[in-house]
mmCIF file of C-alpha atoms in Angstrom:
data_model
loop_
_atom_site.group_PDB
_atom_site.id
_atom_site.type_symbol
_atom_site.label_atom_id
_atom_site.label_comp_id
_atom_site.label_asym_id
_atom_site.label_seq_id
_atom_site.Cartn_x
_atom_site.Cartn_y
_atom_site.Cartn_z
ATOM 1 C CA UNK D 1 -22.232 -59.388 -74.104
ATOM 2 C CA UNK D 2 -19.431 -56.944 -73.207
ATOM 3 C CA UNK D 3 -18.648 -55.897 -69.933
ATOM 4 C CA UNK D 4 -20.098 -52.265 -70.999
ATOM 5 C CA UNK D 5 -23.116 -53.575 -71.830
ATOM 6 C CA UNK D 6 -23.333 -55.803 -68.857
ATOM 7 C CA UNK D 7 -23.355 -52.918 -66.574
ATOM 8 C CA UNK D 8 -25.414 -50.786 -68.157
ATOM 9 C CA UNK D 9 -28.465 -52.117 -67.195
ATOM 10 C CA UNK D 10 -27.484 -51.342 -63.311
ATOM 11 C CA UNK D 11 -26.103 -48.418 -63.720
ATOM 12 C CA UNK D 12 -29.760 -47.056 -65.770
ATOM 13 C CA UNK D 13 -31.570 -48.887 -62.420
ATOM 14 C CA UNK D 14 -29.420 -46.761 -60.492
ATOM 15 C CA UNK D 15 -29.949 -43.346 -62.482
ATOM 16 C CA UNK D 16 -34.115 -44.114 -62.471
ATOM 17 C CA UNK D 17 -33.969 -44.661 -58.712
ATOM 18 C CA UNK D 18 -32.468 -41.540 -57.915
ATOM 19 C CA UNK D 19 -35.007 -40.015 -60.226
ATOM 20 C CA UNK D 20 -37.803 -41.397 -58.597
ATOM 21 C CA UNK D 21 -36.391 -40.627 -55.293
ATOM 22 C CA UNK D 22 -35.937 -36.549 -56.009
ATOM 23 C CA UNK D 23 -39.559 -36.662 -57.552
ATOM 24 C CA UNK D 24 -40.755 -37.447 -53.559
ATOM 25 C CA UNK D 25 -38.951 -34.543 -52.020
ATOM 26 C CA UNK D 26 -41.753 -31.709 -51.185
ATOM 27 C CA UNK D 27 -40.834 -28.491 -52.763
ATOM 28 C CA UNK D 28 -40.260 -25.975 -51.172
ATOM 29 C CA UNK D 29 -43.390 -23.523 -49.276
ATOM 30 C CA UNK D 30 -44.219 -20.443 -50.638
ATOM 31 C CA UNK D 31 -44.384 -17.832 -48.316
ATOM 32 C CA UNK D 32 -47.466 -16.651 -46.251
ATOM 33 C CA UNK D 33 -49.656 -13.792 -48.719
ATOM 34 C CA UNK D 34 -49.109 -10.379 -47.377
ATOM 35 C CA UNK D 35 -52.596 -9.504 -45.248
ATOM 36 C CA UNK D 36 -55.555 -7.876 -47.409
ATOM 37 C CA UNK D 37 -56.643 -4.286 -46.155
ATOM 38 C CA UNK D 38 -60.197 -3.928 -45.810
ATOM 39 C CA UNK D 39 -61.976 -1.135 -44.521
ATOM 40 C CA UNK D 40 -64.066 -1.240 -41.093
ATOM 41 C CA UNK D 41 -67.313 -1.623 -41.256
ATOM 42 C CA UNK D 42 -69.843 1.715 -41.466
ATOM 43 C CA UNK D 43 -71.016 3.035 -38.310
ATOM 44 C CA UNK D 44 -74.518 2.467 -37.615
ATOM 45 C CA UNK D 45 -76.575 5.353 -38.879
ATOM 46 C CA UNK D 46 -77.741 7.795 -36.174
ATOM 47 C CA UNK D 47 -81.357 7.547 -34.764
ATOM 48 C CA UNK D 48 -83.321 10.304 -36.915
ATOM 49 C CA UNK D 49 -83.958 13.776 -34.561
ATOM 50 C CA UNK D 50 -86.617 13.706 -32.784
ATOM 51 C CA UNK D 51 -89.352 16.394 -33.641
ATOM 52 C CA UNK D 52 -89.925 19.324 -32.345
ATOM 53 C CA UNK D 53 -92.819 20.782 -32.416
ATOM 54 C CA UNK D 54 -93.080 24.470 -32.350
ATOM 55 C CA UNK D 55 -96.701 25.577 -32.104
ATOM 56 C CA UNK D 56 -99.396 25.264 -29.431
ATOM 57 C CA UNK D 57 -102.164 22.476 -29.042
ATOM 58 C CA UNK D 58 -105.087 23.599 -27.090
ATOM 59 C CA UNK D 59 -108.552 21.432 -26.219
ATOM 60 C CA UNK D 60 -111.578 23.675 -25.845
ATOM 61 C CA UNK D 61 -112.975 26.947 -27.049
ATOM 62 C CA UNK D 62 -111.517 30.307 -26.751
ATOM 63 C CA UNK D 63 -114.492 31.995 -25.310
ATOM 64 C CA UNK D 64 -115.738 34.190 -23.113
ATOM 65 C CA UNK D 65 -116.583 32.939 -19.818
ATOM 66 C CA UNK D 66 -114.833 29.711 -21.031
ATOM 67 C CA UNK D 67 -110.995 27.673 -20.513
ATOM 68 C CA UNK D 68 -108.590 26.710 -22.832
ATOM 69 C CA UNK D 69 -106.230 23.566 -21.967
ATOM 70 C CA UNK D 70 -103.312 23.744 -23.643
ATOM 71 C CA UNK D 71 -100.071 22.233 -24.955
ATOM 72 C CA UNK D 72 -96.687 24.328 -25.169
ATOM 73 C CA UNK D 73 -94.264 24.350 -28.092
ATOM 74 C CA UNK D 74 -91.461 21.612 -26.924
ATOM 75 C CA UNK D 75 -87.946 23.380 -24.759
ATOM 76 C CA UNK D 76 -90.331 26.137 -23.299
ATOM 77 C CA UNK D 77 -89.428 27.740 -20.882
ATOM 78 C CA UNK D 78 -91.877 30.214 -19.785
ATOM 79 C CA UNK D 79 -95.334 31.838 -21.269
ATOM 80 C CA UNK D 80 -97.352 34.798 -20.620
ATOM 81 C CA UNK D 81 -101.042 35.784 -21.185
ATOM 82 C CA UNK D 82 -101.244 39.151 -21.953
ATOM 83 C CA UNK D 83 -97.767 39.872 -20.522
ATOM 84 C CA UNK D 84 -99.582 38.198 -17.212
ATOM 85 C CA UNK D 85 -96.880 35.007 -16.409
ATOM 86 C CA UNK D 86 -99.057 31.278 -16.987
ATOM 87 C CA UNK D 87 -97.218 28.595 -15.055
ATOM 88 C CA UNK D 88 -96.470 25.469 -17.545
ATOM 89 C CA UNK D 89 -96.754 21.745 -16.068
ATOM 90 C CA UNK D 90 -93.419 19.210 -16.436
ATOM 91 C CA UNK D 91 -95.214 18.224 -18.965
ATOM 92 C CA UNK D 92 -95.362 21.788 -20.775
ATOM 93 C CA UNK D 93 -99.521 21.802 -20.457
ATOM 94 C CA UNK D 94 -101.754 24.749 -18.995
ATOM 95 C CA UNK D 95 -104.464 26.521 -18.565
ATOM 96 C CA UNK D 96 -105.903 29.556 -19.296
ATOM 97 C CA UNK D 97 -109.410 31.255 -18.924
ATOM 98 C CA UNK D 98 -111.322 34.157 -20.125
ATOM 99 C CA UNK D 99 -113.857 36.680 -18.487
ATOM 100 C CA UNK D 100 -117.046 36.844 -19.204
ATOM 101 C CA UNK D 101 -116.183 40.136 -20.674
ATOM 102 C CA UNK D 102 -112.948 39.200 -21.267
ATOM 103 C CA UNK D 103 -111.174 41.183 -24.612
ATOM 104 C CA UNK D 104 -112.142 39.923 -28.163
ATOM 105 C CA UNK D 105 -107.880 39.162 -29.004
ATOM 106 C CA UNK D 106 -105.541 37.419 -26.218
ATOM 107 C CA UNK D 107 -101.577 37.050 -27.110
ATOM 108 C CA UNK D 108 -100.112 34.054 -26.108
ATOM 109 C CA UNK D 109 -96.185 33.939 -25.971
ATOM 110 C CA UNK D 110 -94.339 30.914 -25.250
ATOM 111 C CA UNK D 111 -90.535 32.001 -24.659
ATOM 112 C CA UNK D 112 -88.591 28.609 -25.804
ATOM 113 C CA UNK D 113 -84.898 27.279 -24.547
ATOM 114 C CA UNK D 114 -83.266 29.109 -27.305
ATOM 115 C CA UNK D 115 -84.200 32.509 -26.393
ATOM 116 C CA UNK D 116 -86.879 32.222 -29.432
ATOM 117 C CA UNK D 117 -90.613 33.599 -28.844
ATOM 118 C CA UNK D 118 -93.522 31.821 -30.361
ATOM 119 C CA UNK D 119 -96.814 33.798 -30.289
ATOM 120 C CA UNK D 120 -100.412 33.118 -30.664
ATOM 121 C CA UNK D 121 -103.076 35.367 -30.733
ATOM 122 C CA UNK D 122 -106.511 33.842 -29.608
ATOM 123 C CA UNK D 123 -109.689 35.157 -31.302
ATOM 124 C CA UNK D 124 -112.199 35.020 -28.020
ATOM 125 C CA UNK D 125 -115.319 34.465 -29.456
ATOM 126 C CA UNK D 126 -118.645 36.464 -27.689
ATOM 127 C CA UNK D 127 -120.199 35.009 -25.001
ATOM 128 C CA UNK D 128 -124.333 35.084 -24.842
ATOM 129 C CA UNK D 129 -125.483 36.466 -21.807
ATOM 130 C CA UNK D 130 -129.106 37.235 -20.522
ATOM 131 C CA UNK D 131 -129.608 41.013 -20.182
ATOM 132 C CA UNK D 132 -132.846 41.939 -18.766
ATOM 133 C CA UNK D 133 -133.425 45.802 -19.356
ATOM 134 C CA UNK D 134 -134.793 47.292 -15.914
ATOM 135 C CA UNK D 135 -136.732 50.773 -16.257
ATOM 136 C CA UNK D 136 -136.913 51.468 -12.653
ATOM 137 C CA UNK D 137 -133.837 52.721 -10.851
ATOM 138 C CA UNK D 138 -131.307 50.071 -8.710
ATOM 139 C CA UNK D 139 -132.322 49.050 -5.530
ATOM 140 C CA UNK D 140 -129.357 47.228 -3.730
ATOM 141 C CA UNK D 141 -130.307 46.294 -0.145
ATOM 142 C CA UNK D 142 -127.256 44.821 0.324
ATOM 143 C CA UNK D 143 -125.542 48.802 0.162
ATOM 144 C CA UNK D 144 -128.447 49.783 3.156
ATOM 145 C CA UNK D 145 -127.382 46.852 5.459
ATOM 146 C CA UNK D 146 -124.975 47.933 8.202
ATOM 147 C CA UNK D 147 -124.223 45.008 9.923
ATOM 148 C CA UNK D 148 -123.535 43.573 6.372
ATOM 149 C CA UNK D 149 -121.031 46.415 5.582
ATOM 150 C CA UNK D 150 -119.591 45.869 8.657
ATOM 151 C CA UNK D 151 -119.096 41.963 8.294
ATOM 152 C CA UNK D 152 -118.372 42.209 4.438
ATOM 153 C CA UNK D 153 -114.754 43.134 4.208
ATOM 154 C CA UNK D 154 -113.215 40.269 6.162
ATOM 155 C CA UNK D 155 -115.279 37.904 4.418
ATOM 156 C CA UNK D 156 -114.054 38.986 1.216
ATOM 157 C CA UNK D 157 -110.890 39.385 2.419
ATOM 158 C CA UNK D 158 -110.980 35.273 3.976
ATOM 159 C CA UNK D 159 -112.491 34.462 0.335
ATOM 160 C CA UNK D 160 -109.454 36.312 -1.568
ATOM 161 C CA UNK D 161 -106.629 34.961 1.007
ATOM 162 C CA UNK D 162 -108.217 31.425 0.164
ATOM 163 C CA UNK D 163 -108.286 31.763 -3.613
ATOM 164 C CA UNK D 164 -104.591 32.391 -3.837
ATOM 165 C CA UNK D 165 -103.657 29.474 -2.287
ATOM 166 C CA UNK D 166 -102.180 27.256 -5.135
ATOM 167 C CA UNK D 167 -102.163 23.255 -4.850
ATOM 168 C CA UNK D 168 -100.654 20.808 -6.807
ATOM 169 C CA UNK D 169 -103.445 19.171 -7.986
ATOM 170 C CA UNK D 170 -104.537 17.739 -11.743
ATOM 171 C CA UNK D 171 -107.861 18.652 -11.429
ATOM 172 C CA UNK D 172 -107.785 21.668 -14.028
ATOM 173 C CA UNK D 173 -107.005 18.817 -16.957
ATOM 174 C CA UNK D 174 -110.183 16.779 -16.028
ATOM 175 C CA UNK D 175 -113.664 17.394 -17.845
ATOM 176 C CA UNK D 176 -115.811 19.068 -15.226
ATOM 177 C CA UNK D 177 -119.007 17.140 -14.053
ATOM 178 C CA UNK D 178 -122.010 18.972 -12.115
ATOM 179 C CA UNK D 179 -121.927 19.251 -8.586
ATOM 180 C CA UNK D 180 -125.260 18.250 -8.749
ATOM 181 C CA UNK D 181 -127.873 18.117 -11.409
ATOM 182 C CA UNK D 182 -131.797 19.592 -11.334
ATOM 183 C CA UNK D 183 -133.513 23.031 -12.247
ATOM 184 C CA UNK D 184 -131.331 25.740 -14.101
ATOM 185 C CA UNK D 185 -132.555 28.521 -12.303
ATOM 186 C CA UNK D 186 -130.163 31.048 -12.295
ATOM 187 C CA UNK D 187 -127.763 31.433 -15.494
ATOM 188 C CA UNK D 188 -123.587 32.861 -15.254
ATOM 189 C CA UNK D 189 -123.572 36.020 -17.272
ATOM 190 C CA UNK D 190 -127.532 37.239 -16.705
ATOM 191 C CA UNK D 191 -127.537 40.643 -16.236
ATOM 192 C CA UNK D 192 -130.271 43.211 -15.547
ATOM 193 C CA UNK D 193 -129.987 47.377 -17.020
ATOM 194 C CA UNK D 194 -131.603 49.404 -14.870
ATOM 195 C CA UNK D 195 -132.504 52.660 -16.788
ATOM 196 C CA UNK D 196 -129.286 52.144 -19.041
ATOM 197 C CA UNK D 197 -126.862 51.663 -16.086
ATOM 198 C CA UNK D 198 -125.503 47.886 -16.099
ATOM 199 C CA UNK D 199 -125.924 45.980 -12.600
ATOM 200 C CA UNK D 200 -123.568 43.017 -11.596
ATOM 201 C CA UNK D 201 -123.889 40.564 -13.830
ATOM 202 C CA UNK D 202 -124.735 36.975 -11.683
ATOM 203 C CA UNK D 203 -121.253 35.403 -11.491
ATOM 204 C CA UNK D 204 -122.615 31.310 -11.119
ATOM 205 C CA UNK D 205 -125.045 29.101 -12.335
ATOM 206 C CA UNK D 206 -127.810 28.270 -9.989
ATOM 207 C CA UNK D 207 -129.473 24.889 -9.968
ATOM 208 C CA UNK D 208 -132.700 24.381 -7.996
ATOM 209 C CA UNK D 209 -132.738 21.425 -5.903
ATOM 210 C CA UNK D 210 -134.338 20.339 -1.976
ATOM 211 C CA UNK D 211 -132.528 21.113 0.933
ATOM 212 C CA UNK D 212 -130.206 18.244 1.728
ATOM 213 C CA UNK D 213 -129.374 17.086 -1.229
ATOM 214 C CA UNK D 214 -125.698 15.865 -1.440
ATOM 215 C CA UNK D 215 -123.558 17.582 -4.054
ATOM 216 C CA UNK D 216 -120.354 16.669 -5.224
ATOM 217 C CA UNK D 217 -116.362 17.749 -6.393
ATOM 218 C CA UNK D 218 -116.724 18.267 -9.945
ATOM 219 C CA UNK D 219 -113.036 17.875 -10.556
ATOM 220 C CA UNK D 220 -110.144 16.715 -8.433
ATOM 221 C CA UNK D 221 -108.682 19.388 -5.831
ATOM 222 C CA UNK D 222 -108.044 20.774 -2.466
ATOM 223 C CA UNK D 223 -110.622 22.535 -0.031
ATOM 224 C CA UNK D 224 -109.087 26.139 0.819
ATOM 225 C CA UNK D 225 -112.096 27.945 2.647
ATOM 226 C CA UNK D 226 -114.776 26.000 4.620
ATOM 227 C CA UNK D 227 -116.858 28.073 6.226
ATOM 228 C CA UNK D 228 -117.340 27.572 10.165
ATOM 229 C CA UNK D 229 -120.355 29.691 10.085
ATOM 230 C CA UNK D 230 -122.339 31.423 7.418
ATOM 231 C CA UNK D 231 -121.150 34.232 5.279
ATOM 232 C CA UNK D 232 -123.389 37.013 4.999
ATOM 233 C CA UNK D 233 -124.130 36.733 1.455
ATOM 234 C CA UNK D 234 -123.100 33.127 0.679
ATOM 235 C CA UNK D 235 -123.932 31.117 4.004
ATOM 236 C CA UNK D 236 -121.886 28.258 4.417
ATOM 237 C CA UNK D 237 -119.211 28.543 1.764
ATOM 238 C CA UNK D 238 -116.984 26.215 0.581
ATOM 239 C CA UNK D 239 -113.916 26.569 -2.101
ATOM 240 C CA UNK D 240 -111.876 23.949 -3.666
ATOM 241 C CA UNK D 241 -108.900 24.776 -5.632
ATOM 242 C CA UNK D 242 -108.206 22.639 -8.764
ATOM 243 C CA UNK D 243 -104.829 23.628 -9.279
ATOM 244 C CA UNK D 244 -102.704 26.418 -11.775
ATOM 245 C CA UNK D 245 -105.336 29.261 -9.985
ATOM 246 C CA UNK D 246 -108.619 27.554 -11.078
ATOM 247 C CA UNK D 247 -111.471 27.163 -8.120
ATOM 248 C CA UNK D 248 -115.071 26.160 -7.542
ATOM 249 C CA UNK D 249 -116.872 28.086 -4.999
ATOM 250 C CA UNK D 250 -120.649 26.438 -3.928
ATOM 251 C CA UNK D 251 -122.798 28.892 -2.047
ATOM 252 C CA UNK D 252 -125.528 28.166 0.599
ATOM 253 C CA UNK D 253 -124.753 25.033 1.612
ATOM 254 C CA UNK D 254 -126.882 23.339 4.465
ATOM 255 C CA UNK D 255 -123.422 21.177 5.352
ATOM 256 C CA UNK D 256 -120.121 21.239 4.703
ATOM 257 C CA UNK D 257 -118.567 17.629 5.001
ATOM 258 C CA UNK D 258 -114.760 18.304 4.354
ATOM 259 C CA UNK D 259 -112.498 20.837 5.911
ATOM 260 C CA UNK D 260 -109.949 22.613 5.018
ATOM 261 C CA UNK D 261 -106.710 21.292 3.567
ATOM 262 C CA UNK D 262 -108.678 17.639 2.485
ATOM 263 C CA UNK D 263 -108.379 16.688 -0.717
ATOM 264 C CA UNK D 264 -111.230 15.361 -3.014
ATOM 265 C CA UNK D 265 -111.533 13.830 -5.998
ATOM 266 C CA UNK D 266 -114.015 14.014 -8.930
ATOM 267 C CA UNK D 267 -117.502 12.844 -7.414
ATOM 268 C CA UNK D 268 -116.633 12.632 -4.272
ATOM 269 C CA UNK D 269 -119.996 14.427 -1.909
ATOM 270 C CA UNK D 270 -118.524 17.458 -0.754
ATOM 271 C CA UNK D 271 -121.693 18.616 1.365
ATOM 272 C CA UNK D 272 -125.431 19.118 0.864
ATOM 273 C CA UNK D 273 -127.692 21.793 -0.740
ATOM 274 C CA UNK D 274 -129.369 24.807 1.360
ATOM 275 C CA UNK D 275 -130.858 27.957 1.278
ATOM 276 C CA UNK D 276 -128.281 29.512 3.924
ATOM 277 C CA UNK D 277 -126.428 33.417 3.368
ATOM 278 C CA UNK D 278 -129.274 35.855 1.027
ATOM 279 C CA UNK D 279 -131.212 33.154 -0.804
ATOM 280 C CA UNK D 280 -134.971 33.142 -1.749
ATOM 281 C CA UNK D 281 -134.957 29.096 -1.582
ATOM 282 C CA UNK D 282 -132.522 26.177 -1.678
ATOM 283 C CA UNK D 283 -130.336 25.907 -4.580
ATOM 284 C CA UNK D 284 -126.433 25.093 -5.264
ATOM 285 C CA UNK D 285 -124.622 28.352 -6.573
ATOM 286 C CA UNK D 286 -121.763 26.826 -8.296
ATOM 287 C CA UNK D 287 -119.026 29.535 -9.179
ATOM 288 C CA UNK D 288 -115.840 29.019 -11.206
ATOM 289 C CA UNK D 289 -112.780 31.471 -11.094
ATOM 290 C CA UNK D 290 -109.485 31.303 -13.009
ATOM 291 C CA UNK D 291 -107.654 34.097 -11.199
ATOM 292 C CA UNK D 292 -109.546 37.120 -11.538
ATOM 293 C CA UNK D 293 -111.727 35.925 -14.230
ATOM 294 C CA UNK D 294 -115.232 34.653 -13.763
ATOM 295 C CA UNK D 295 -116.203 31.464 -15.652
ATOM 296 C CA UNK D 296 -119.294 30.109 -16.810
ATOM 297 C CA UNK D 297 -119.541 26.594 -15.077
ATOM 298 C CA UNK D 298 -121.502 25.422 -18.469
ATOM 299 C CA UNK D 299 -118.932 25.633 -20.892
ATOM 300 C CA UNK D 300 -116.743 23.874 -18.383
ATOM 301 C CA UNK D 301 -118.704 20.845 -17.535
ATOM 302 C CA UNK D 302 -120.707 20.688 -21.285
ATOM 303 C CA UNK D 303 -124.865 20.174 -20.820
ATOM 304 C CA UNK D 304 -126.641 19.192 -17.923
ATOM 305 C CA UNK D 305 -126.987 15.445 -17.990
ATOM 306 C CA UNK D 306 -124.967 15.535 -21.550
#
């Protein structure tokens, strides 16, 4: 063997080595990828609108001699009843009322936060009164009693001061219950005709019951007259406002247990029946006024017993 070939062998050893060595070395790192753009996410949707409602709810019958509780179109502001201002609860309900011979079309106009009027006209159905037709002329003693025409004006003028007094008071949304229950003997609306010429029409329903029977509130409220001695014409009186102008007046009472400024609520005994002021025999006269208008207690607190 020649030298050559004798150190070929070490030298290939040599030349596989460094191969293997330079196979180990890492190569080199490839640069971080450039960031990927992505959009945001979507905003959440928005919450639908809520609805508003633009027309009136009511719960009764427009009637005559009857109340309507109602329910405003949402953002108003202010509404009238026949151009006559009806005040509107924070929660936009009311009440309104009709005479007995209240007009057969009412307009209703709510005036909402946009300056926008919504308007309803009410069809006031007929009310059915009992008219008795009288052929003999009018006999009124009440117009030939002096000392009556001399105490009548500043009992009706105690009675009107008392009736505009206005309480807060939620007894206007409650369904009416009888003061007390017994004998329909005198019916709101009756009238009698003597020889074609209409008398007063009897502005309460009577209900025929012992002397010293208790009565009670039918609704919630606030006493504004209790009288400290008889009226001529209505005895002991007593009044109790149920709030937005609507009041209960009971007539000829034997007692009056509350006074004036106490608040009652619905059942509550307010007193006890009598024949005091002009009546023929003990009864409860139970009047209802909204405002000026005379109400039939009836339609208000549904049958007797019902």
């Amino acid at each position: 063997m020649t030298s050559a070939a004798r150190r070929w062998p070490r030298h290939a050893a040599a030349m596989a080595l460094l191969v293997t060595a330079g196979s180990c070395v890492p190569p080199p790192a490839a640069p971080d990828p450039a960031p990927v753009s992505r959009p945001p996410p979507p905003a959440p949707a928005p919450p639908p609108p809520a609805l508003v409602r633009t027309h009136f709810a009511f719960r009764g019958v427009a009637e005559q001699g009857g109340a309507l509780v109602g329910r405003a179109p949402d953002t108003a502001q202010t509404l009238t009843l026949e151009g006559q201002a009806v005040p509107l609860a924070a929660d936009g309900s009311f009440l309104i009322a009709f005479d007995r011979d209240a007009a057969a079309n009412q307009r209703l106009v709510a005036t909402l936060a946009d300056g926008r009027a919504v308007e309803r006209v009410l069809n006031v159905a007929a009310g059915s009164w009992r008219i008795e037709q009288i052929n003999a002329p009018y006999r009124g003693s009440a117009s030939s009693d002096a000392e009556f025409q001399r105490r009548r004006p500043a009992e009706l003028a105690q009675i009107a001061a008392a009736r505009r007094v206005d309480h807060v008071t939620d007894g206007w949304r409650q369904r009416f219950r009888w003061p007390v229950t017994g004998r329909l003997s005198g019916f709101f609306g009756a009238q009698r005709v003597y020889q074609g010429k209409p008398g007063s029409y009897h502005s309460g329903t009577d209900i025929a019951v012992p002397t010293g029977t208790p009565f009670v509130a039918p609704a919630d409220g606030v006493v504004v007259l209790a009288a400290s001695s008889p009226f001529t014409l209505e005895g002991n009186l007593l009044i109790v406002d149920h709030g937005m102008g609507l009041n209960s007046a009971f007539l000829h009472c034997q007692r009056i247990d509350v006074r004036v400024g106490d608040r009652v609520v619905q059942g509550q005994q307010l007193g006890t029946v009598g024949a005091t002021g002009r009546a023929t025999g003990p009864h409860m006269h139970w009047g209802l006024k909204w405002r000026d208008a005379r109400l039939d207690p009836g339609k208000l607190a549904g049958p007797m017993g019902g």
